[in-house]
């Protein structure tokens, strides 16, 4: 609704992130899964955030692009990449920083060696060098070698786009489980588990689209909402017996 009604510029956490960037080094990153799979994130949210951050007058914007290929076609990432690049060109604002598959950036099972691949790329530019103009053809060449979106090894762009001291990072995935490790490593002391030789940037601020874990200290664009007087609660108050059932049904049923 915030995207559809163009209300993101009124979001207090996003405004605070933008203000921090403006008063600091002028740099803000948007990081997350770029696809229309709708399971962890949505590209429409990313594009709306780009537009909002521009309107909030942040001088420099960088995009950390995580390839999907799991909730979407394994080679559809190049389409999302083209959409994003065209939008950035249209806005005359923002640039790609890193392209890396979710296999590395979105691990959730403490396989820190995977997270390290994304971490080292985002911070130190460890990966295959490219330019914005060459990005699409480079991803297509990876497909030709059977390297699909989920498993894209890092493609990195200008040194200026790396995550640096004092940067502000906004993660736009709304599902929490696969954002915990990467945000811990960037925003807390968990990076020590990576055994990376890369120097961790100082004074980073991580912001989440939603609350990734209650114990995390990160600001959140859309914090949890507790609903009261929902149907089940109302029925229970009236001492009406209930049976709740959830399941997965074969598509042939429908």
CSV table of C-alpha atoms in Angstrom, one decimal:
chain,number,residue,atom,x,y,z
A,1,UNK,CA,0.0,0.0,0.0
A,2,UNK,CA,2.8,2.4,0.8
A,3,UNK,CA,4.3,1.7,-2.6
A,4,UNK,CA,1.0,1.9,-4.5
A,5,UNK,CA,0.1,5.2,-2.7
A,6,UNK,CA,3.6,6.6,-3.0
A,7,UNK,CA,3.9,7.0,0.8
A,8,UNK,CA,7.4,5.6,1.2
A,9,UNK,CA,8.8,9.1,1.6
A,10,UNK,CA,6.7,9.5,4.7
A,11,UNK,CA,8.1,6.4,6.3
A,12,UNK,CA,9.9,7.5,9.5
A,13,UNK,CA,12.6,4.8,9.4
A,14,UNK,CA,13.4,5.5,5.8
A,15,UNK,CA,13.4,9.2,6.4
A,16,UNK,CA,15.8,8.7,9.3
A,17,UNK,CA,18.1,6.5,7.1
A,18,UNK,CA,18.1,9.1,4.4
A,19,UNK,CA,18.9,11.9,6.9
A,20,UNK,CA,21.7,9.8,8.4
A,21,UNK,CA,23.2,9.4,4.9
A,22,UNK,CA,22.8,13.1,4.1
A,23,UNK,CA,24.4,14.3,7.3
A,24,UNK,CA,27.1,11.6,7.1
A,25,UNK,CA,29.0,10.6,3.9
A,26,UNK,CA,26.0,11.0,1.6
A,27,UNK,CA,25.9,7.2,0.7
A,28,UNK,CA,23.0,4.7,1.0
A,29,UNK,CA,22.7,1.1,-0.2
A,30,UNK,CA,19.6,-0.8,-1.1
A,31,UNK,CA,20.2,-4.6,-0.7
A,32,UNK,CA,18.0,-7.6,-1.4
A,33,UNK,CA,16.5,-10.2,-3.7
A,34,UNK,CA,15.6,-8.6,-7.1
A,35,UNK,CA,12.7,-10.5,-8.6
A,36,UNK,CA,8.9,-10.6,-8.8
A,37,UNK,CA,8.8,-14.0,-7.0
A,38,UNK,CA,7.0,-12.3,-4.1
A,39,UNK,CA,8.2,-14.8,-1.5
A,40,UNK,CA,11.1,-12.8,0.0
A,41,UNK,CA,10.8,-9.5,-1.8
A,42,UNK,CA,9.5,-7.8,-4.9
A,43,UNK,CA,11.2,-5.7,-7.5
A,44,UNK,CA,8.4,-3.2,-7.4
A,45,UNK,CA,9.4,-2.4,-3.8
A,46,UNK,CA,13.0,-1.8,-4.9
A,47,UNK,CA,12.0,0.5,-7.7
A,48,UNK,CA,9.7,2.5,-5.3
A,49,UNK,CA,12.5,2.7,-2.8
A,50,UNK,CA,14.9,4.0,-5.4
A,51,UNK,CA,12.4,6.7,-6.3
A,52,UNK,CA,11.8,7.5,-2.6
A,53,UNK,CA,15.4,7.8,-1.7
A,54,UNK,CA,16.0,10.1,-4.6
A,55,UNK,CA,13.1,12.3,-3.5
A,56,UNK,CA,14.6,12.3,0.0
A,57,UNK,CA,17.7,13.9,-1.5
A,58,UNK,CA,20.3,11.3,-0.7
A,59,UNK,CA,23.3,12.2,-2.8
A,60,UNK,CA,24.5,8.7,-3.7
A,61,UNK,CA,22.6,5.4,-4.0
A,62,UNK,CA,24.0,1.9,-4.6
A,63,UNK,CA,22.2,-1.4,-5.3
A,64,UNK,CA,23.3,-4.7,-3.9
A,65,UNK,CA,21.5,-7.1,-6.3
A,66,UNK,CA,20.8,-10.6,-5.1
A,67,UNK,CA,19.9,-13.1,-7.9
A,68,UNK,CA,16.8,-15.3,-7.3
A,69,UNK,CA,16.3,-18.2,-9.7
A,70,UNK,CA,14.6,-20.3,-7.0
A,71,UNK,CA,11.2,-18.6,-6.7
A,72,UNK,CA,11.4,-17.5,-10.3
A,73,UNK,CA,12.9,-19.0,-13.5
A,74,UNK,CA,16.6,-19.8,-13.1
A,75,UNK,CA,17.5,-17.4,-15.9
A,76,UNK,CA,15.0,-14.6,-15.5
A,77,UNK,CA,17.3,-12.5,-13.4
A,78,UNK,CA,18.7,-10.8,-16.5
A,79,UNK,CA,15.1,-9.5,-17.2
A,80,UNK,CA,14.9,-8.0,-13.7
A,81,UNK,CA,18.4,-6.6,-14.2
A,82,UNK,CA,17.4,-4.9,-17.4
A,83,UNK,CA,14.3,-3.5,-15.8
A,84,UNK,CA,16.4,-2.1,-12.9
A,85,UNK,CA,19.1,-0.6,-15.1
A,86,UNK,CA,16.5,1.0,-17.4
A,87,UNK,CA,14.8,2.5,-14.3
A,88,UNK,CA,18.0,3.9,-12.9
A,89,UNK,CA,18.8,5.4,-16.3
A,90,UNK,CA,15.3,6.9,-16.4
A,91,UNK,CA,15.7,8.3,-12.9
A,92,UNK,CA,19.3,9.4,-13.6
A,93,UNK,CA,20.0,8.2,-10.1
A,94,UNK,CA,21.7,5.2,-8.5
A,95,UNK,CA,24.1,2.5,-9.7
A,96,UNK,CA,24.8,-1.2,-9.4
A,97,UNK,CA,27.3,-2.2,-6.7
A,98,UNK,CA,27.2,-6.0,-6.7
A,99,UNK,CA,25.4,-8.9,-8.3
A,100,UNK,CA,25.5,-12.2,-6.4
A,101,UNK,CA,23.3,-15.2,-6.2
A,102,UNK,CA,21.0,-15.9,-3.2
A,103,UNK,CA,22.9,-19.1,-2.6
A,104,UNK,CA,25.7,-16.9,-1.1
A,105,UNK,CA,23.9,-13.8,0.2
A,106,UNK,CA,20.8,-15.4,1.7
A,107,UNK,CA,22.0,-18.5,3.5
A,108,UNK,CA,20.1,-19.3,6.7
A,109,UNK,CA,21.9,-22.4,8.0
A,110,UNK,CA,25.1,-20.9,9.4
A,111,UNK,CA,27.1,-21.9,6.3
A,112,UNK,CA,29.2,-18.8,6.8
A,113,UNK,CA,31.6,-19.7,4.0
A,114,UNK,CA,28.7,-18.9,1.6
A,115,UNK,CA,27.9,-15.6,3.3
A,116,UNK,CA,31.5,-14.7,3.1
A,117,UNK,CA,31.5,-14.8,-0.7
A,118,UNK,CA,28.7,-12.1,-0.7
A,119,UNK,CA,30.3,-10.1,2.2
A,120,UNK,CA,33.7,-10.0,0.5
A,121,UNK,CA,32.2,-8.9,-2.8
A,122,UNK,CA,30.0,-6.2,-1.2
A,123,UNK,CA,32.8,-4.7,0.9
A,124,UNK,CA,36.0,-5.4,-0.9
A,125,UNK,CA,34.9,-5.9,-4.5
A,126,UNK,CA,36.1,-9.5,-4.7
A,127,UNK,CA,34.5,-10.9,-7.8
A,128,UNK,CA,34.5,-10.5,-11.6
A,129,UNK,CA,34.8,-6.8,-12.5
A,130,UNK,CA,32.2,-5.3,-14.9
A,131,UNK,CA,30.6,-2.0,-15.9
A,132,UNK,CA,26.9,-1.1,-15.8
A,133,UNK,CA,26.8,-1.3,-19.6
A,134,UNK,CA,28.3,-4.8,-19.7
A,135,UNK,CA,26.3,-6.3,-16.9
A,136,UNK,CA,23.5,-7.8,-18.9
A,137,UNK,CA,25.8,-9.6,-21.4
A,138,UNK,CA,28.0,-10.8,-18.6
A,139,UNK,CA,25.1,-12.4,-16.8
A,140,UNK,CA,24.0,-14.0,-20.1
A,141,UNK,CA,27.5,-15.4,-20.5
A,142,UNK,CA,27.2,-17.0,-17.1
A,143,UNK,CA,23.9,-18.7,-18.1
A,144,UNK,CA,25.8,-20.1,-21.1
A,145,UNK,CA,28.1,-21.8,-18.6
A,146,UNK,CA,25.1,-23.2,-16.7
A,147,UNK,CA,25.5,-20.7,-13.8
A,148,UNK,CA,22.0,-19.6,-13.0
A,149,UNK,CA,20.7,-16.7,-10.9
A,150,UNK,CA,20.7,-18.5,-7.6
A,151,UNK,CA,24.3,-19.4,-7.9
A,152,UNK,CA,25.8,-16.3,-9.6
A,153,UNK,CA,29.3,-15.8,-8.3
A,154,UNK,CA,29.9,-12.1,-7.5
A,155,UNK,CA,30.0,-9.5,-10.3
A,156,UNK,CA,31.3,-6.2,-8.9
A,157,UNK,CA,31.3,-2.7,-10.2
A,158,UNK,CA,33.1,0.5,-9.3
A,159,UNK,CA,35.3,0.7,-6.2
A,160,UNK,CA,33.1,3.8,-5.2
A,161,UNK,CA,30.1,1.5,-4.9
A,162,UNK,CA,31.7,-0.8,-2.2
A,163,UNK,CA,30.2,-0.7,1.3
A,164,UNK,CA,32.5,1.8,3.2
A,165,UNK,CA,32.9,3.4,6.6
A,166,UNK,CA,29.8,5.3,7.7
A,167,UNK,CA,27.4,3.9,5.0
A,168,UNK,CA,23.7,3.3,5.5
A,169,UNK,CA,22.2,0.0,4.3
A,170,UNK,CA,18.5,-0.6,3.7
A,171,UNK,CA,17.6,-4.3,3.1
A,172,UNK,CA,14.3,-4.6,1.2
A,173,UNK,CA,13.5,-8.3,1.7
A,174,UNK,CA,10.3,-8.5,3.8
A,175,UNK,CA,10.7,-12.2,4.7
A,176,UNK,CA,13.0,-12.5,7.7
A,177,UNK,CA,14.7,-15.9,7.7
A,178,UNK,CA,17.2,-15.4,4.9
A,179,UNK,CA,18.1,-11.9,5.9
A,180,UNK,CA,19.4,-12.7,9.4
A,181,UNK,CA,22.9,-13.9,8.7
A,182,UNK,CA,23.8,-11.2,6.1
A,183,UNK,CA,22.5,-8.4,8.3
A,184,UNK,CA,24.1,-9.8,11.4
A,185,UNK,CA,27.4,-9.9,9.6
A,186,UNK,CA,27.1,-6.3,8.3
A,187,UNK,CA,25.4,-4.7,11.2
A,188,UNK,CA,26.7,-6.6,14.3
A,189,UNK,CA,29.8,-8.5,15.4
A,190,UNK,CA,28.8,-11.7,13.6
A,191,UNK,CA,31.2,-11.0,10.8
A,192,UNK,CA,33.9,-12.6,13.0
A,193,UNK,CA,32.4,-16.0,12.1
A,194,UNK,CA,33.3,-15.4,8.5
A,195,UNK,CA,37.0,-15.5,9.1
A,196,UNK,CA,37.3,-13.0,6.3
A,197,UNK,CA,40.5,-11.1,5.6
A,198,UNK,CA,38.5,-8.1,4.5
A,199,UNK,CA,38.5,-5.2,7.0
A,200,UNK,CA,35.0,-4.6,8.3
A,201,UNK,CA,33.7,-1.1,7.7
A,202,UNK,CA,33.2,1.1,10.7
A,203,UNK,CA,30.0,2.9,11.7
A,204,UNK,CA,27.6,1.1,9.4
A,205,UNK,CA,23.8,1.4,9.9
A,206,UNK,CA,21.6,-1.5,8.9
A,207,UNK,CA,17.9,-1.0,8.4
A,208,UNK,CA,15.4,-3.8,7.6
A,209,UNK,CA,12.2,-3.7,5.6
A,210,UNK,CA,10.6,-5.7,8.4
A,211,UNK,CA,11.9,-7.0,11.7
A,212,UNK,CA,14.3,-9.8,10.9
A,213,UNK,CA,14.7,-10.9,14.5
A,214,UNK,CA,13.3,-9.3,17.7
A,215,UNK,CA,16.8,-9.2,19.3
A,216,UNK,CA,18.4,-7.3,16.4
A,217,UNK,CA,19.0,-3.6,17.1
A,218,UNK,CA,18.2,-2.5,13.6
A,219,UNK,CA,15.5,0.1,12.7
A,220,UNK,CA,12.6,-1.3,10.7
A,221,UNK,CA,10.6,0.3,7.9
A,222,UNK,CA,7.5,-1.8,8.7
A,223,UNK,CA,7.6,-3.1,12.3
A,224,UNK,CA,5.4,-6.0,13.4
A,225,UNK,CA,1.7,-5.1,14.0
A,226,UNK,CA,-0.3,-7.0,16.6
A,227,UNK,CA,-3.9,-7.5,15.5
A,228,UNK,CA,-6.6,-7.7,18.2
A,229,UNK,CA,-10.1,-9.0,18.2
A,230,UNK,CA,-9.5,-11.2,15.2
A,231,UNK,CA,-12.1,-13.9,14.3
A,232,UNK,CA,-10.5,-16.7,16.3
A,233,UNK,CA,-10.1,-14.5,19.3
A,234,UNK,CA,-13.7,-13.4,19.1
A,235,UNK,CA,-15.0,-17.0,18.8
A,236,UNK,CA,-12.8,-18.1,21.7
A,237,UNK,CA,-14.2,-15.3,23.9
A,238,UNK,CA,-17.7,-16.7,23.1
A,239,UNK,CA,-16.4,-20.2,24.0
A,240,UNK,CA,-17.0,-21.5,20.5
A,241,UNK,CA,-15.1,-24.6,19.7
A,242,UNK,CA,-12.7,-24.2,16.7
A,243,UNK,CA,-10.7,-26.4,14.4
A,244,UNK,CA,-7.8,-24.8,12.5
A,245,UNK,CA,-6.2,-26.6,9.6
A,246,UNK,CA,-3.5,-25.7,7.1
A,247,UNK,CA,-2.1,-27.8,4.3
A,248,UNK,CA,-0.6,-28.1,0.8
A,249,UNK,CA,-2.8,-29.5,-1.8
A,250,UNK,CA,-1.9,-30.8,-5.3
A,251,UNK,CA,-2.8,-28.4,-8.1
A,252,UNK,CA,-5.0,-31.1,-9.7
A,253,UNK,CA,-7.5,-30.4,-6.9
A,254,UNK,CA,-8.2,-27.1,-8.4
